[in-house]
Amino acid sequence: MDKLQITGGIPLQGTVTASGAKNAVLPILAATLLTPEACQIDNVPSLRDVYTTQALLEQFGVKAVFSPNHLGQGQFSTNAATITHTTAPYDLVKTMRASVLVMGPLLGRFHEVSVSLPGGCAIGARPIDQHLKGFEAMGAQITINEGYVQAKAPKGLVGARIVMDIVTVTGTENLLMAAVLAKGTTVLENAAREPEVDDLANMLNAMGAKITGIGSDTLVIEGVSQLRGCQYSVMPDRIETATFLVAAAMTQGFVKVEKTNAKILDSALAKLKQAGAEVAVGPDWISLDMRNKRIMSVDIRTAPFPGFPTDLQAQFMALNTLGTGASTVVETIFENRFMHVPELIRLGAKISVDGRSAVIEGVEELHAAPVMATDLRASASLVLAALAAKGTTVIDRVYHLDRGYEKIEDKLSQLGADVCRLAS
């Protein structure tokens, strides 16, 4: 397994370009299954999960070609005119929970699908019961057999009013994709409002879907008989953007992130300002200046959008390890998302955990140590801590990092970091 070696204590300086959003591109690629016509998706990041999605589409019979660009903004072309079968196998699904997103489009277009129960990062149960409840409301018959979820709607899906018990991003996306080809009108209530959901809805409308209420918690979908191909550009990655801004803050540097969007990062930017950073924004850029400043500790409580993103909880916990005084981080989305805490403690952090709450006592400095990544965002928090720590840190199991951050060592090197990949 590859490792990252980081010698910390260097203030990051310079400009970096945000990649396309990992959390948006995966459902968008799944949505190309809805049409027999060709699709071209631009601004696609070169990530492990994108390659896994390519393999997943290809095994259905889709012609899928990914042309990554060295500077990001790759292009992904698909043609799903010929689908040979509608089963997503365990060996692919186990590595990426987002594989479950093929259920909606395959069920909507072909009226049947079989998907292995999902895998991905081990950060909590993340059941798919809301997905299945919604499919059943649209007329699907659901069975679970030998680890596979099988859904069938022999006469096709029909529109329904679906009230989700909890806010679920993938659940909203899956049901949205199923509903666009259903007969009649579907109303999704208590829908997720994340920008990545909006990006998917806008892409579906570009394909000929009729979705209104985008950006709200109630989505109304008028079913259509078929969708056409389209060319669509994926939104910038707000989580990657914020991660680089936190890196600047923790190293007392100055970083400008280009080709991004400040409007989808309000909660994170507010916390960075509260931490003492000077934040400036433009139409497609954000800069953060923390030179000669000490981080002020900030309390964090994760919540669905527009609240503070759970995918930034670990990064801001790393930020707080160097803050003045004490801070509290409360994780409300996932029950097992503090696995980075023992590794941060190895680097000198003072953190105590009680259930879904963590109290962080800020320290003057962190010190290098060998650490191990446990999931995607935990990996990012260890990179941030290592960038600020004295000495050389080696981070093991960075394949997690490669699932969601495009060429992170190259981008950090552009900002002056001393980082290199150690091949396994």
C-alpha positions as a Python dict, from the first residue, in 0.01 Angstrom:
ca = {
    (1, 'M'): (0, 0, 0),
    (2, 'D'): (126, 348, -88),
    (3, 'K'): (222, 595, 184),
    (4, 'L'): (265, 971, 199),
    (5, 'Q'): (575, 1120, 356),
    (6, 'I'): (533, 1478, 475),
    (7, 'T'): (789, 1703, 641),
    (8, 'G'): (587, 1969, 817),
    (9, 'G'): (635, 2320, 944),
    (10, 'I'): (638, 2490, 603),
    (11, 'P'): (380, 2769, 549),
    (12, 'L'): (186, 2693, 231),
    (13, 'Q'): (198, 2968, -29),
    (14, 'G'): (47, 2998, -376),
    (15, 'T'): (-246, 2909, -596),
    (16, 'V'): (-416, 2574, -652),
    (17, 'T'): (-704, 2471, -877),
    (18, 'A'): (-1007, 2289, -736),
    (19, 'S'): (-1098, 1962, -904),
    (20, 'G'): (-1445, 1850, -999),
    (21, 'A'): (-1651, 1733, -703),
    (22, 'K'): (-1615, 1370, -608),
    (23, 'N'): (-1956, 1372, -438),
    (24, 'A'): (-2120, 1512, -754),
    (25, 'V'): (-1944, 1320, -1030),
    (26, 'L'): (-2037, 971, -905),
    (27, 'P'): (-2417, 1017, -922),
    (28, 'I'): (-2379, 1211, -1247),
    (29, 'L'): (-2191, 921, -1405),
    (30, 'A'): (-2458, 682, -1277),
    (31, 'A'): (-2723, 903, -1438),
    (32, 'T'): (-2576, 838, -1784),
    (33, 'L'): (-2735, 492, -1755),
    (34, 'L'): (-3073, 660, -1805),
    (35, 'T'): (-3023, 728, -2175),
    (36, 'P'): (-2921, 520, -2478),
    (37, 'E'): (-2755, 830, -2622),
    (38, 'A'): (-2394, 942, -2573),
    (39, 'C'): (-2301, 1168, -2282),
    (40, 'Q'): (-1989, 1376, -2225),
    (41, 'I'): (-1909, 1476, -1868),
    (42, 'D'): (-1641, 1742, -1819),
    (43, 'N'): (-1437, 1854, -1518),
    (44, 'V'): (-1410, 1494, -1398),
    (45, 'P'): (-1139, 1439, -1133),
    (46, 'S'): (-891, 1154, -1161),
    (47, 'L'): (-994, 958, -852),
    (48, 'R'): (-997, 593, -754),
    (49, 'D'): (-1377, 610, -720),
    (50, 'V'): (-1411, 744, -1077),
    (51, 'Y'): (-1212, 449, -1210),
    (52, 'T'): (-1426, 212, -1001),
    (53, 'T'): (-1737, 374, -1148),
    (54, 'Q'): (-1592, 330, -1498),
    (55, 'A'): (-1540, -41, -1430),
    (56, 'L'): (-1894, -67, -1290),
    (57, 'L'): (-2046, 97, -1599),
    (58, 'E'): (-1837, -117, -1834),
    (59, 'Q'): (-1948, -440, -1674),
    (60, 'F'): (-2311, -340, -1749),
    (61, 'G'): (-2210, -312, -2115),
    (62, 'V'): (-2164, 66, -2126),
    (63, 'K'): (-1892, 211, -2347),
    (64, 'A'): (-1712, 429, -2095),
    (65, 'V'): (-1396, 625, -2177),
    (66, 'F'): (-1219, 839, -1919),
    (67, 'S'): (-958, 1086, -2042),
    (68, 'P'): (-795, 1238, -1733),
    (69, 'N'): (-607, 1565, -1764),
    (70, 'H'): (-282, 1611, -1573),
    (71, 'L'): (-418, 1936, -1427),
    (72, 'G'): (-755, 1782, -1348),
    (73, 'Q'): (-1074, 1862, -1540),
    (74, 'G'): (-1079, 1529, -1718),
    (75, 'Q'): (-1345, 1418, -1963),
    (76, 'F'): (-1566, 1111, -1926),
    (77, 'S'): (-1765, 984, -2226),
    (78, 'T'): (-2037, 720, -2204),
    (79, 'N'): (-2273, 538, -2436),
    (80, 'A'): (-2527, 314, -2265),
    (81, 'A'): (-2715, 217, -2581),
    (82, 'T'): (-2647, -150, -2515),
    (83, 'I'): (-2684, -283, -2161),
    (84, 'T'): (-2605, -653, -2127),
    (85, 'H'): (-2730, -703, -1771),
    (86, 'T'): (-2839, -507, -1464),
    (87, 'T'): (-2644, -666, -1178),
    (88, 'A'): (-2379, -473, -982),
    (89, 'P'): (-2140, -732, -837),
    (90, 'Y'): (-1997, -747, -487),
    (91, 'D'): (-1632, -712, -593),
    (92, 'L'): (-1698, -359, -721),
    (93, 'V'): (-1970, -244, -484),
    (94, 'K'): (-1774, -344, -173),
    (95, 'T'): (-1506, -82, -244),
    (96, 'M'): (-1740, 212, -308),
    (97, 'R'): (-2072, 278, -139),
    (98, 'A'): (-2177, 514, -421),
    (99, 'S'): (-2221, 204, -638),
    (100, 'V'): (-2571, 181, -492),
    (101, 'L'): (-2656, 485, -707),
    (102, 'V'): (-2695, 264, -1014),
    (103, 'M'): (-3017, 127, -864),
    (104, 'G'): (-3233, 429, -948),
    (105, 'P'): (-3135, 470, -1314),
    (106, 'L'): (-3135, 96, -1395),
    (107, 'L'): (-3468, 40, -1222),
    (108, 'G'): (-3615, 345, -1395),
    (109, 'R'): (-3497, 254, -1745),
    (110, 'F'): (-3495, -129, -1741),
    (111, 'H'): (-3744, -195, -1459),
    (112, 'E'): (-3509, -430, -1275),
    (113, 'V'): (-3177, -418, -1096),
    (114, 'S'): (-2970, -627, -856),
    (115, 'V'): (-2702, -461, -645),
    (116, 'S'): (-2476, -600, -378),
    (117, 'L'): (-2521, -436, -41),
    (118, 'P'): (-2284, -134, -42),
    (119, 'G'): (-1937, -89, 106),
    (120, 'G'): (-1710, 218, 117),
    (121, 'C'): (-1561, 392, 421),
    (122, 'A'): (-1640, 228, 755),
    (123, 'I'): (-1777, 545, 916),
    (124, 'G'): (-2117, 413, 1019),
    (125, 'A'): (-2410, 195, 921),
    (126, 'R'): (-2548, 422, 645),
    (127, 'P'): (-2844, 194, 563),
    (128, 'I'): (-3027, 219, 232),
    (129, 'D'): (-3374, 168, 376),
    (130, 'Q'): (-3490, 513, 258),
    (131, 'H'): (-3389, 424, -98),
    (132, 'L'): (-3583, 99, -87),
    (133, 'K'): (-3886, 257, 79),
    (134, 'G'): (-3901, 511, -203),
    (135, 'F'): (-3863, 248, -475),
    (136, 'E'): (-4149, 51, -319),
    (137, 'A'): (-4366, 363, -313),
    (138, 'M'): (-4309, 390, -690),
    (139, 'G'): (-4425, 33, -740),
    (140, 'A'): (-4105, -171, -719),
    (141, 'Q'): (-4090, -512, -553),
    (142, 'I'): (-3786, -543, -326),
    (143, 'T'): (-3616, -864, -211),
    (144, 'I'): (-3282, -923, -41),
    (145, 'N'): (-3114, -1251, -127),
    (146, 'E'): (-2759, -1370, -51),
    (147, 'G'): (-2628, -1018, 7),
    (148, 'Y'): (-2794, -865, -299),
    (149, 'V'): (-3081, -618, -312),
    (150, 'Q'): (-3312, -702, -602),
    (151, 'A'): (-3572, -455, -726),
    (152, 'K'): (-3826, -518, -1000),
    (153, 'A'): (-4108, -312, -1147),
    (154, 'P'): (-4239, -521, -1440),
    (155, 'K'): (-4489, -254, -1547),
    (156, 'G'): (-4249, 34, -1485),
    (157, 'L'): (-4228, 281, -1200),
    (158, 'V'): (-4514, 517, -1123),
    (159, 'G'): (-4499, 860, -961),
    (160, 'A'): (-4556, 883, -587),
    (161, 'R'): (-4533, 1121, -294),
    (162, 'I'): (-4232, 1013, -89),
    (163, 'V'): (-4151, 1162, 251),
    (164, 'M'): (-3806, 1052, 363),
    (165, 'D'): (-3770, 984, 736),
    (166, 'I'): (-3421, 1133, 743),
    (167, 'V'): (-3223, 1362, 515),
    (168, 'T'): (-3016, 1135, 293),
    (169, 'V'): (-2803, 1257, 3),
    (170, 'T'): (-2762, 927, -180),
    (171, 'G'): (-3124, 838, -106),
    (172, 'T'): (-3243, 1163, -261),
    (173, 'E'): (-3017, 1112, -564),
    (174, 'N'): (-3124, 751, -618),
    (175, 'L'): (-3494, 829, -599),
    (176, 'L'): (-3451, 1136, -819),
    (177, 'M'): (-3292, 924, -1092),
    (178, 'A'): (-3561, 658, -1060),
    (179, 'A'): (-3841, 915, -1081),
    (180, 'V'): (-3738, 1094, -1401),
    (181, 'L'): (-3862, 804, -1619),
    (182, 'A'): (-4157, 707, -1395),
    (183, 'K'): (-4515, 754, -1515),
    (184, 'G'): (-4673, 1060, -1360),
    (185, 'T'): (-4550, 1296, -1091),
    (186, 'T'): (-4316, 1216, -804),
    (187, 'V'): (-4274, 1446, -505),
    (188, 'L'): (-3967, 1395, -285),
    (189, 'E'): (-4016, 1561, 54),
    (190, 'N'): (-3744, 1611, 315),
    (191, 'A'): (-3500, 1587, 23),
    (192, 'A'): (-3131, 1660, 72),
    (193, 'R'): (-3034, 2015, -30),
    (194, 'E'): (-2662, 1956, -82),
    (195, 'P'): (-2513, 2136, -385),
    (196, 'E'): (-2414, 1798, -529),
    (197, 'V'): (-2783, 1700, -538),
    (198, 'D'): (-2856, 2024, -724),
    (199, 'D'): (-2576, 1942, -970),
    (200, 'L'): (-2731, 1603, -1045),
    (201, 'A'): (-3077, 1757, -1088),
    (202, 'N'): (-2943, 2020, -1326),
    (203, 'M'): (-2766, 1751, -1529),
    (204, 'L'): (-3088, 1544, -1547),
    (205, 'N'): (-3278, 1850, -1670),
    (206, 'A'): (-3011, 1898, -1935),
    (207, 'M'): (-3097, 1543, -2047),
    (208, 'G'): (-3465, 1633, -2079),
    (209, 'A'): (-3597, 1558, -1730),
    (210, 'K'): (-3857, 1787, -1573),
    (211, 'I'): (-3744, 1860, -1218),
    (212, 'T'): (-3851, 2165, -1018),
    (213, 'G'): (-3778, 2276, -663),
    (214, 'I'): (-3402, 2238, -709),
    (215, 'G'): (-3222, 2376, -404),
    (216, 'S'): (-3520, 2317, -174),
    (217, 'D'): (-3622, 2023, 41),
    (218, 'T'): (-3913, 1937, -191),
    (219, 'L'): (-3835, 1812, -540),
    (220, 'V'): (-4113, 1765, -794),
    (221, 'I'): (-4041, 1537, -1089),
    (222, 'E'): (-4271, 1509, -1389),
    (223, 'G'): (-4186, 1176, -1548),
    (224, 'V'): (-4084, 1169, -1915),
    (225, 'S'): (-4076, 879, -2159),
    (226, 'Q'): (-3706, 906, -2240),
    (227, 'L'): (-3394, 1112, -2182),
    (228, 'R'): (-3138, 1231, -2433),
    (229, 'G'): (-2761, 1251, -2413),
    (230, 'C'): (-2590, 1568, -2297),
    (231, 'Q'): (-2264, 1745, -2230),
    (232, 'Y'): (-2230, 1860, -1870),
    (233, 'S'): (-1954, 2002, -1650),
    (234, 'V'): (-1925, 1883, -1289),
    (235, 'M'): (-1929, 2145, -1013),
    (236, 'P'): (-1608, 2221, -816),
    (237, 'D'): (-1528, 2013, -509),
    (238, 'R'): (-1623, 2216, -202),
    (239, 'I'): (-1467, 1963, 35),
    (240, 'E'): (-1133, 1968, -144),
    (241, 'T'): (-1147, 2347, -159),
    (242, 'A'): (-1203, 2377, 214),
    (243, 'T'): (-931, 2119, 286),
    (244, 'F'): (-672, 2337, 110),
    (245, 'L'): (-795, 2645, 296),
    (246, 'V'): (-759, 2463, 628),
    (247, 'A'): (-408, 2358, 522),
    (248, 'A'): (-320, 2724, 472),
    (249, 'A'): (-461, 2811, 812),
    (250, 'M'): (-279, 2530, 995),
    (251, 'T'): (58, 2616, 837),
    (252, 'Q'): (13, 2994, 880),
    (253, 'G'): (29, 3042, 506),
    (254, 'F'): (-157, 3208, 220),
    (255, 'V'): (-344, 3000, -37),
    (256, 'K'): (-579, 3093, -320),
    (257, 'V'): (-808, 2821, -458),
    (258, 'E'): (-925, 2885, -813),
    (259, 'K'): (-1214, 2741, -1018),
    (260, 'T'): (-1425, 2700, -707),
    (261, 'N'): (-1743, 2854, -565),
    (262, 'A'): (-1765, 3037, -233),
    (263, 'K'): (-2147, 3026, -235),
    (264, 'I'): (-2147, 2654, -152),
    (265, 'L'): (-1904, 2693, 140),
    (266, 'D'): (-2077, 2949, 360),
    (267, 'S'): (-2067, 2746, 682),
    (268, 'A'): (-1702, 2645, 644),
    (269, 'L'): (-1585, 2993, 547),
    (270, 'A'): (-1769, 3140, 846),
    (271, 'K'): (-1580, 2901, 1077),
    (272, 'L'): (-1246, 2986, 914),
    (273, 'K'): (-1312, 3356, 971),
    (274, 'Q'): (-1408, 3278, 1329),
    (275, 'A'): (-1073, 3095, 1363),
    (276, 'G'): (-898, 3421, 1278),
    (277, 'A'): (-826, 3374, 908),
    (278, 'E'): (-857, 3653, 654),
    (279, 'V'): (-1086, 3513, 385),
    (280, 'A'): (-1148, 3683, 50),
    (281, 'V'): (-1375, 3558, -227),
    (282, 'G'): (-1426, 3628, -596),
    (283, 'P'): (-1660, 3492, -864),
    (284, 'D'): (-1459, 3168, -896),
    (285, 'W'): (-1190, 3184, -627),
    (286, 'I'): (-1134, 3190, -251),
    (287, 'S'): (-816, 3297, -69),
    (288, 'L'): (-714, 3250, 292),
    (289, 'D'): (-439, 3441, 473),
    (290, 'M'): (-319, 3314, 811),
    (291, 'R'): (34, 3452, 808),
    (292, 'N'): (168, 3540, 1153),
    (293, 'K'): (-157, 3444, 1322),
    (294, 'R'): (-254, 3185, 1582),
    (295, 'I'): (-564, 2976, 1523),
    (296, 'M'): (-857, 3051, 1749),
    (297, 'S'): (-1052, 2737, 1842),
    (298, 'V'): (-1400, 2701, 1692),
    (299, 'D'): (-1690, 2478, 1792),
    (300, 'I'): (-1829, 2254, 1517),
    (301, 'R'): (-2160, 2071, 1486),
    (302, 'T'): (-2223, 1880, 1166),
    (303, 'A'): (-2562, 1902, 996),
    (304, 'P'): (-2718, 1852, 652),
    (305, 'F'): (-2669, 2139, 406),
    (306, 'P'): (-2671, 2433, 460),
    (307, 'G'): (-2523, 2328, 794),
    (308, 'F'): (-2161, 2235, 853),
    (309, 'P'): (-2059, 1938, 632),
    (310, 'T'): (-1977, 1608, 798),
    (311, 'D'): (-1711, 1563, 528),
    (312, 'L'): (-1518, 1857, 683),
    (313, 'Q'): (-1549, 1750, 1044),
    (314, 'A'): (-1214, 1570, 1057),
    (315, 'Q'): (-1029, 1855, 885),
    (316, 'F'): (-1164, 2114, 1128),
    (317, 'M'): (-1084, 1890, 1421),
    (318, 'A'): (-725, 1892, 1296),
    (319, 'L'): (-745, 2272, 1279),
    (320, 'N'): (-864, 2288, 1639),
    (321, 'T'): (-569, 2081, 1763),
    (322, 'L'): (-358, 2396, 1717),
    (323, 'G'): (-623, 2637, 1841),
    (324, 'T'): (-624, 2862, 2146),
    (325, 'G'): (-817, 2701, 2431),
    (326, 'A'): (-1078, 2428, 2409),
    (327, 'S'): (-1330, 2346, 2138),
    (328, 'T'): (-1609, 2096, 2089),
    (329, 'V'): (-1686, 1895, 1777),
    (330, 'V'): (-2025, 1721, 1758),
    (331, 'E'): (-2090, 1468, 1479),
    (332, 'T'): (-2463, 1429, 1414),
    (333, 'I'): (-2459, 1248, 1078),
    (334, 'F'): (-2251, 932, 1127),
    (335, 'E'): (-2200, 737, 1448),
    (336, 'N'): (-1845, 619, 1382),
    (337, 'R'): (-1665, 918, 1236),
    (338, 'F'): (-1399, 986, 1501),
    (339, 'M'): (-1154, 718, 1390),
    (340, 'H'): (-896, 986, 1313),
    (341, 'V'): (-879, 1085, 1680),
    (342, 'P'): (-626, 819, 1796),
    (343, 'E'): (-399, 905, 1503),
    (344, 'L'): (-416, 1279, 1574),
    (345, 'I'): (-328, 1201, 1935),
    (346, 'R'): (-18, 1020, 1809),
    (347, 'L'): (85, 1352, 1654),
    (348, 'G'): (51, 1529, 1988),
    (349, 'A'): (-313, 1641, 1982),
    (350, 'K'): (-516, 1650, 2305),
    (351, 'I'): (-861, 1511, 2229),
    (352, 'S'): (-1119, 1330, 2439),
    (353, 'V'): (-1425, 1160, 2293),
    (354, 'D'): (-1762, 1093, 2451),
    (355, 'G'): (-2002, 929, 2208),
    (356, 'R'): (-2056, 1165, 1918),
    (357, 'S'): (-1883, 1459, 2087),
    (358, 'A'): (-1512, 1538, 2106),
    (359, 'V'): (-1336, 1801, 2316),
    (360, 'I'): (-1008, 1934, 2177),
    (361, 'E'): (-754, 2119, 2390),
    (362, 'G'): (-535, 2322, 2158),
    (363, 'V'): (-159, 2271, 2177),
    (364, 'E'): (130, 2495, 2071),
    (365, 'E'): (263, 2247, 1818),
    (366, 'L'): (223, 1897, 1677),
    (367, 'H'): (508, 1649, 1632),
    (368, 'A'): (568, 1395, 1356),
    (369, 'A'): (480, 1029, 1405),
    (370, 'P'): (386, 731, 1189),
    (371, 'V'): (6, 725, 1144),
    (372, 'M'): (-252, 520, 956),
    (373, 'A'): (-551, 644, 757),
    (374, 'T'): (-884, 480, 836),
    (375, 'D'): (-1122, 648, 591),
    (376, 'L'): (-1129, 920, 326),
    (377, 'R'): (-1178, 1233, 534),
    (378, 'A'): (-973, 1097, 824),
    (379, 'S'): (-688, 1069, 574),
    (380, 'A'): (-724, 1438, 492),
    (381, 'S'): (-708, 1535, 860),
    (382, 'L'): (-382, 1344, 901),
    (383, 'V'): (-233, 1517, 596),
    (384, 'L'): (-328, 1855, 743),
    (385, 'A'): (-181, 1770, 1082),
    (386, 'A'): (137, 1638, 921),
    (387, 'L'): (177, 1961, 719),
    (388, 'A'): (176, 2158, 1043),
    (389, 'A'): (375, 1914, 1259),
    (390, 'K'): (746, 1938, 1333),
    (391, 'G'): (946, 1661, 1169),
    (392, 'T'): (861, 1400, 907),
    (393, 'T'): (534, 1205, 923),
    (394, 'V'): (456, 893, 721),
    (395, 'I'): (86, 826, 657),
    (396, 'D'): (-2, 467, 573),
    (397, 'R'): (-300, 334, 374),
    (398, 'V'): (-347, 647, 164),
    (399, 'Y'): (-559, 455, -87),
    (400, 'H'): (-847, 605, 111),
    (401, 'L'): (-717, 951, 19),
    (402, 'D'): (-698, 859, -349),
    (403, 'R'): (-1073, 792, -348),
    (404, 'G'): (-1154, 1160, -298),
    (405, 'Y'): (-851, 1385, -356),
    (406, 'E'): (-701, 1423, -701),
    (407, 'K'): (-318, 1418, -707),
    (408, 'I'): (-307, 1571, -360),
    (409, 'E'): (71, 1539, -328),
    (410, 'D'): (118, 1726, -657),
    (411, 'K'): (-117, 2005, -554),
    (412, 'L'): (45, 2041, -211),
    (413, 'S'): (389, 2047, -373),
    (414, 'Q'): (271, 2337, -589),
    (415, 'L'): (206, 2524, -265),
    (416, 'G'): (553, 2454, -132),
    (417, 'A'): (484, 2151, 86),
    (418, 'D'): (754, 1887, 134),
    (419, 'V'): (548, 1582, 41),
    (420, 'C'): (615, 1270, -159),
    (421, 'R'): (446, 938, -226),
    (422, 'L'): (621, 620, -117),
    (423, 'A'): (515, 341, -349),
    (424, 'S'): (427, 7, -193),
}
